PDB file of C-alpha atoms and ligand atoms in Angstrom:
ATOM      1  CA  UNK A  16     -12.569  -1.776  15.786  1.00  0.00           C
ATOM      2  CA  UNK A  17     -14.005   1.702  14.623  1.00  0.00           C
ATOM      3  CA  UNK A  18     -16.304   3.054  12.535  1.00  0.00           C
ATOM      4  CA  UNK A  19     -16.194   4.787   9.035  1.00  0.00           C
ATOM      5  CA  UNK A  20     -17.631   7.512  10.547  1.00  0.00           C
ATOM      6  CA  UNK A  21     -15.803   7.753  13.648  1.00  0.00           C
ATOM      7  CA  UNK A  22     -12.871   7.852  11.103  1.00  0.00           C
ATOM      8  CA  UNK A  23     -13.593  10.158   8.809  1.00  0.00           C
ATOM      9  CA  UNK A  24     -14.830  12.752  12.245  1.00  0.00           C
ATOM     10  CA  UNK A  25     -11.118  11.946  13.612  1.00  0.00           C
ATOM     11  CA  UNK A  26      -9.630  12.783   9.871  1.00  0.00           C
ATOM     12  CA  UNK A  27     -11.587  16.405   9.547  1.00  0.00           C
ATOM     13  CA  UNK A  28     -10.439  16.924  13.180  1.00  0.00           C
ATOM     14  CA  UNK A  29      -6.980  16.278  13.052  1.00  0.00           C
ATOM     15  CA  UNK A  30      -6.655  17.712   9.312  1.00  0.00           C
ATOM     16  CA  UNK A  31      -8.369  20.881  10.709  1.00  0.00           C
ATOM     17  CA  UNK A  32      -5.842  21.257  13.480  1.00  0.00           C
ATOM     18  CA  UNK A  33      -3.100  20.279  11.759  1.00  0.00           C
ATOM     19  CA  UNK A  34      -3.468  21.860   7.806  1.00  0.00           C
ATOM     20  CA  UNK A  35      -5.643  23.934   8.564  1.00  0.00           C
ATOM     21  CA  UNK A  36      -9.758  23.688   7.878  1.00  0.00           C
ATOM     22  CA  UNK A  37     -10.465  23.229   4.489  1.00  0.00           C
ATOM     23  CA  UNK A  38      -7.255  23.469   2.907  1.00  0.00           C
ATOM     24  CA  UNK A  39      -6.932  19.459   1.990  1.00  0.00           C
ATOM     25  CA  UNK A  40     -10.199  17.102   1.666  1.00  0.00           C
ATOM     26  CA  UNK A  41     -10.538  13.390   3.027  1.00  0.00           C
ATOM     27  CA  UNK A  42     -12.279  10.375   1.477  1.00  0.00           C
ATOM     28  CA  UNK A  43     -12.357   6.697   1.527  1.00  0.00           C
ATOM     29  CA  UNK A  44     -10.753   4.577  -1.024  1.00  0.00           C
ATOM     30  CA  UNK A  45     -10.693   1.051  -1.990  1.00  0.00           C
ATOM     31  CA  UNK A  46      -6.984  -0.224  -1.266  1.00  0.00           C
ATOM     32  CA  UNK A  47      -6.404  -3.488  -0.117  1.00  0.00           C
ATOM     33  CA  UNK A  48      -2.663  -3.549   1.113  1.00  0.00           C
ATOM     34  CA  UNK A  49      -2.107   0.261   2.136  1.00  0.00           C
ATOM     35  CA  UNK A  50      -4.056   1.892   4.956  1.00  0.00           C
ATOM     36  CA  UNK A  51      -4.029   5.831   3.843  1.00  0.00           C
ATOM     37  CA  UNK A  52      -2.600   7.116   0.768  1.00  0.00           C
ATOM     38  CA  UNK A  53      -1.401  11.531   0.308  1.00  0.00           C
ATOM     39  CA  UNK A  54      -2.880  12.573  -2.852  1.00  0.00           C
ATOM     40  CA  UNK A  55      -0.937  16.254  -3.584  1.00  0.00           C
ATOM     41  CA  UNK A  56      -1.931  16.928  -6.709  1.00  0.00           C
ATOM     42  CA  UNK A  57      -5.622  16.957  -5.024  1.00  0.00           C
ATOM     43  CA  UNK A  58      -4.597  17.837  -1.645  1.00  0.00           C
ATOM     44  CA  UNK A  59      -6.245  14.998  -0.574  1.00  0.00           C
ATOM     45  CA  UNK A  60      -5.420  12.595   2.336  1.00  0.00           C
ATOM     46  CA  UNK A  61      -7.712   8.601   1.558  1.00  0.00           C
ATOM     47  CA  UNK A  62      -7.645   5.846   4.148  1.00  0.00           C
ATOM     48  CA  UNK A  63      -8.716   2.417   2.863  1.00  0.00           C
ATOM     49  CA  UNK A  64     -12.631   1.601   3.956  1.00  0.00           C
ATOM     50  CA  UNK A  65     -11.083  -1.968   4.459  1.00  0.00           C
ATOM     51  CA  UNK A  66      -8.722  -1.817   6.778  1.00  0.00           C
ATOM     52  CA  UNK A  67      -9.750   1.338   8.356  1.00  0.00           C
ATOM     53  CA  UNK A  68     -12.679  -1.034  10.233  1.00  0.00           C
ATOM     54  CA  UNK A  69     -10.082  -3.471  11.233  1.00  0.00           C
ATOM     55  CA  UNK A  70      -7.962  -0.737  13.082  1.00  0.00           C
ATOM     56  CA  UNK A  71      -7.243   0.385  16.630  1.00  0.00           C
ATOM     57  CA  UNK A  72      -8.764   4.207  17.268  1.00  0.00           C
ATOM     58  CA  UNK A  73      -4.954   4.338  17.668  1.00  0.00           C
ATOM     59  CA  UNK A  74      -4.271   3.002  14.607  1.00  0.00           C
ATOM     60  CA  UNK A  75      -6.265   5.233  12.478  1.00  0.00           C
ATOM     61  CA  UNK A  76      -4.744   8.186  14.332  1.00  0.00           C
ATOM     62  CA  UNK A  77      -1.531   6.890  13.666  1.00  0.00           C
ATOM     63  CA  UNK A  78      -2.735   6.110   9.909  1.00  0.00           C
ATOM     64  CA  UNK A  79      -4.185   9.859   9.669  1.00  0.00           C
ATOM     65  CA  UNK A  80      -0.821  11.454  10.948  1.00  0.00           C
ATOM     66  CA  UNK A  81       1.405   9.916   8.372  1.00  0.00           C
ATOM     67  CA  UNK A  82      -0.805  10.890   5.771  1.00  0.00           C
ATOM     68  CA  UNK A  83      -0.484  14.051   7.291  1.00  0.00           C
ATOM     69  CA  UNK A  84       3.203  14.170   7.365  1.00  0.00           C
ATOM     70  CA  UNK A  85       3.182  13.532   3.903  1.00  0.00           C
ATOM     71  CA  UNK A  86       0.729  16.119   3.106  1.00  0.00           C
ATOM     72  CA  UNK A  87       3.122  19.049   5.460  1.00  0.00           C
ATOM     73  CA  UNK A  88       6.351  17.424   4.355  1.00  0.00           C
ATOM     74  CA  UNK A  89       5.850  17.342   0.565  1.00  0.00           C
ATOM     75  CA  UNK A  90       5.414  15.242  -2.168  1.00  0.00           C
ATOM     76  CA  UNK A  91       9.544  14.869  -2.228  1.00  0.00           C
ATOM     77  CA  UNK A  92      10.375  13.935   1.410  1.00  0.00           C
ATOM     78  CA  UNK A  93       9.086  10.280   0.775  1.00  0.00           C
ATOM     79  CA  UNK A  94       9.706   8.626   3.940  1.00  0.00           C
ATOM     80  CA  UNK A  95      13.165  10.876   4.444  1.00  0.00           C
ATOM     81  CA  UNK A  96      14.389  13.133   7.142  1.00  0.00           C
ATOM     82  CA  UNK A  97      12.333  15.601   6.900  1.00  0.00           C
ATOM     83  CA  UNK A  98       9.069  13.651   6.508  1.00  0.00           C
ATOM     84  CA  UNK A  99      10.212  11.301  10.087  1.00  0.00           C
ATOM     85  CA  UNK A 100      10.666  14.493  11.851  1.00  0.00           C
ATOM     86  CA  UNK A 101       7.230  16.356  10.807  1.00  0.00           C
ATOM     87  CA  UNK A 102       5.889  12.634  11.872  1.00  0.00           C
ATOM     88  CA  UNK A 103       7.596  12.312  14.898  1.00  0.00           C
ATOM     89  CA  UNK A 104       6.539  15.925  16.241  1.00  0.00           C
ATOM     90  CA  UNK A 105       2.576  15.036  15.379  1.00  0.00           C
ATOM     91  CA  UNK A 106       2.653  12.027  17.029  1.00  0.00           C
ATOM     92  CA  UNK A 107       3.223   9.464  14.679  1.00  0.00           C
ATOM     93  CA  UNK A 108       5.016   6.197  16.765  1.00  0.00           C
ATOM     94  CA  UNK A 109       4.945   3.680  13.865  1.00  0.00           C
ATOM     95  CA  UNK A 110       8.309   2.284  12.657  1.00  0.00           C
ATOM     96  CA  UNK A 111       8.030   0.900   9.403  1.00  0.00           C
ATOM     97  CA  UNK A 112       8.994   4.011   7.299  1.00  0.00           C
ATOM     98  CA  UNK A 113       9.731   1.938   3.804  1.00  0.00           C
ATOM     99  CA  UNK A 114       7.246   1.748   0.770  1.00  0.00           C
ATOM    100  CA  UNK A 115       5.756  -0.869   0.817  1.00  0.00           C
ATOM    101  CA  UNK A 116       2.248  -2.138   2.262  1.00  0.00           C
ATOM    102  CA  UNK A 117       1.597   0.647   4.761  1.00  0.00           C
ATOM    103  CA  UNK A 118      -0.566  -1.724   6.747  1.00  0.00           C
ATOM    104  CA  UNK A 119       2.706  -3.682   8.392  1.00  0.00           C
ATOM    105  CA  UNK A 120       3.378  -0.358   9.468  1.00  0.00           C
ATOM    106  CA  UNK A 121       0.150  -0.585  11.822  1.00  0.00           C
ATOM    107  CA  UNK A 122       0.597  -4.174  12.766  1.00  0.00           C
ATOM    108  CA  UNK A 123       0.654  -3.844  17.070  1.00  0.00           C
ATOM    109  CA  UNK A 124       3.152  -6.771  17.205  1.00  0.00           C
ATOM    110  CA  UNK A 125       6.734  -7.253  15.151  1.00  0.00           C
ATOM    111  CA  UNK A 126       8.632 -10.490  15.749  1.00  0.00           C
ATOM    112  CA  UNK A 127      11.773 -10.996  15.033  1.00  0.00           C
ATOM    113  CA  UNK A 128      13.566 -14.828  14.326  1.00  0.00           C
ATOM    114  CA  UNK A 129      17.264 -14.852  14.755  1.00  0.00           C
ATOM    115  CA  UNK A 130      18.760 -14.363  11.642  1.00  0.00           C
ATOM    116  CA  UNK A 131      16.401 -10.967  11.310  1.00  0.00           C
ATOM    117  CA  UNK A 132      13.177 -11.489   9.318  1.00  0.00           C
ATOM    118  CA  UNK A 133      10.282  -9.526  10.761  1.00  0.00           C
ATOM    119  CA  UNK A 134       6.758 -10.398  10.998  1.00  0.00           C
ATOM    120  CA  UNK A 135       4.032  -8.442  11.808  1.00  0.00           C
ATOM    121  CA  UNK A 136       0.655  -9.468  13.567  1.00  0.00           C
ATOM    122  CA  UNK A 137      -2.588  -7.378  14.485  1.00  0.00           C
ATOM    123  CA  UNK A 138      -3.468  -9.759  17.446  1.00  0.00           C
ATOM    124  CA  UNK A 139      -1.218 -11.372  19.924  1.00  0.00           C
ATOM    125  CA  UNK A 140       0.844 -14.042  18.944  1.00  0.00           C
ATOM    126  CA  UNK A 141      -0.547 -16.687  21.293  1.00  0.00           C
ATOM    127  CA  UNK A 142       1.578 -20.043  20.680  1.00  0.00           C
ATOM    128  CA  UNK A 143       5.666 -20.210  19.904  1.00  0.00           C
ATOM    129  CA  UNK A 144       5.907 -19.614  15.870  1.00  0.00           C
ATOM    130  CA  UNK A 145       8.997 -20.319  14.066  1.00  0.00           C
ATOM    131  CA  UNK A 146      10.173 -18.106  11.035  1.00  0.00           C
ATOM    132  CA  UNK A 147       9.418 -19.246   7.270  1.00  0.00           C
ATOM    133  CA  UNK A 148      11.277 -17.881   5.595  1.00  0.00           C
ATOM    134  CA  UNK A 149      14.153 -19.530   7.845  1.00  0.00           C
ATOM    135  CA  UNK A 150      12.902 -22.902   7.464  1.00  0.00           C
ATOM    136  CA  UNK A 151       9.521 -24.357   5.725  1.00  0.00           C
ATOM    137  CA  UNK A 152       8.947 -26.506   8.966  1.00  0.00           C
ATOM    138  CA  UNK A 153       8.211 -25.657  12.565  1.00  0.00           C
ATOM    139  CA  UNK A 154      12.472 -25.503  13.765  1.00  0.00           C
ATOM    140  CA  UNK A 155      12.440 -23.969  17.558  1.00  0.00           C
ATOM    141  CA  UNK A 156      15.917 -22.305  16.349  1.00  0.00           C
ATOM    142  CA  UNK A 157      14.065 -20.030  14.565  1.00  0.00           C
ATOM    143  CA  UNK A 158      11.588 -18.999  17.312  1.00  0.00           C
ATOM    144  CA  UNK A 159       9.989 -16.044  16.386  1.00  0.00           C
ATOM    145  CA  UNK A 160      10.286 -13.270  19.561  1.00  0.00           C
ATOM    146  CA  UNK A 161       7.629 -11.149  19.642  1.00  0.00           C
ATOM    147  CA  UNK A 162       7.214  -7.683  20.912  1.00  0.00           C
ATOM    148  CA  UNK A 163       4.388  -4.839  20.975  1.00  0.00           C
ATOM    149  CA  UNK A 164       5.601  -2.059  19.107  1.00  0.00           C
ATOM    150  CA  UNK A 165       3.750   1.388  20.610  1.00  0.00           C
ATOM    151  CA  UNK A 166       5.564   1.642  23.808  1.00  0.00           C
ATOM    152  CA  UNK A 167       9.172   1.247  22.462  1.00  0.00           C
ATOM    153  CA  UNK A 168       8.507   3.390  19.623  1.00  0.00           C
ATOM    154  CA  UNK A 169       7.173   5.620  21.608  1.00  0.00           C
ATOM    155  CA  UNK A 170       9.930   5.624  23.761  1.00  0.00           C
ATOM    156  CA  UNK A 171      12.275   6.085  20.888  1.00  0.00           C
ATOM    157  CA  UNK A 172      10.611   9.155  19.371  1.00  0.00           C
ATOM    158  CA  UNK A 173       9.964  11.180  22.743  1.00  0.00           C
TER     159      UNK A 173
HETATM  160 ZN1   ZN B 224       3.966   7.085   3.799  1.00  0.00          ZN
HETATM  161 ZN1   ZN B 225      14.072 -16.057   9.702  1.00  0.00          ZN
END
């Protein structure tokens, strides 16, 4: 759990160090399902005052450095190439590189059933879970096996 104010000191810090001070701004917004959001045509990086509470000091770091990706990558790199190896060389670990809700990407745990369906959780998975989508009931086949993301990922982007 952090602070708005612890996040917004870690923003101007890592902005400053890594655009340069002054060149973008940082604000809060009001998003519900994505964490940070790279506004170009303002040069403006926003991380949602919702979830940014709910977060890890990690987690906003990592939230702040894809944001900041975007911002040194530009607005055409999406989530390509080029903006997973600016990422990677910041510091960004996360995995989740698609469009949609950003916050998965933050989730500490994915599980995985067997036939592939992820799920994502912010706190540990404490009793066996079976995947819905496989089946509506609880079906031990579908077991969900959970693992904690940062220390493969990191692994993976070293
Ligand atoms: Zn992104
Ligand atoms: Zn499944």
């Amino acid at each position: 759990m952090t602070t708005l104010e612890a996040v917004r000191a870690r923003a101007e810090h890592l902005m400053a160090a890594h655009l340069g001070a002054g060149s973008w701004s940082f604000a809060f917004d009001h998003a519900k399902t994505r964490a940070g959001q790279c506004d170009f045509a303002r040069r403006r990086i926003t991380v949602s005052r919702h979830l940014a509470v709910r977060f890890s000091e990690d987690d906003v770091d990592q939230v702040l450095l894809h944001e900041i990706a975007h911002a040194l990558a530009g607005p055409r790199a999406g989530h390509g190439q080029r903006w997973r190896r600016t990422a990677a060389a910041l510091g960004y670990t996360g995995s989740r590189l698609y469009d949609g809700p950003v916050a998965s990407e933050l989730a500490p745990w994915i599980g995985t059933c067997p036939a592939g369906h992820e799920h994502f959780r912010y706190r540990t998975p404490t009793r066996p879970l079976a995947c819905a989508a496989c089946s509506r009931r609880f079906d031990a086949r579908n077991l969900i096996t959970w693992r904690r993301r940062d220390e493969t990922e990191r692994r993976a982007t070293a």
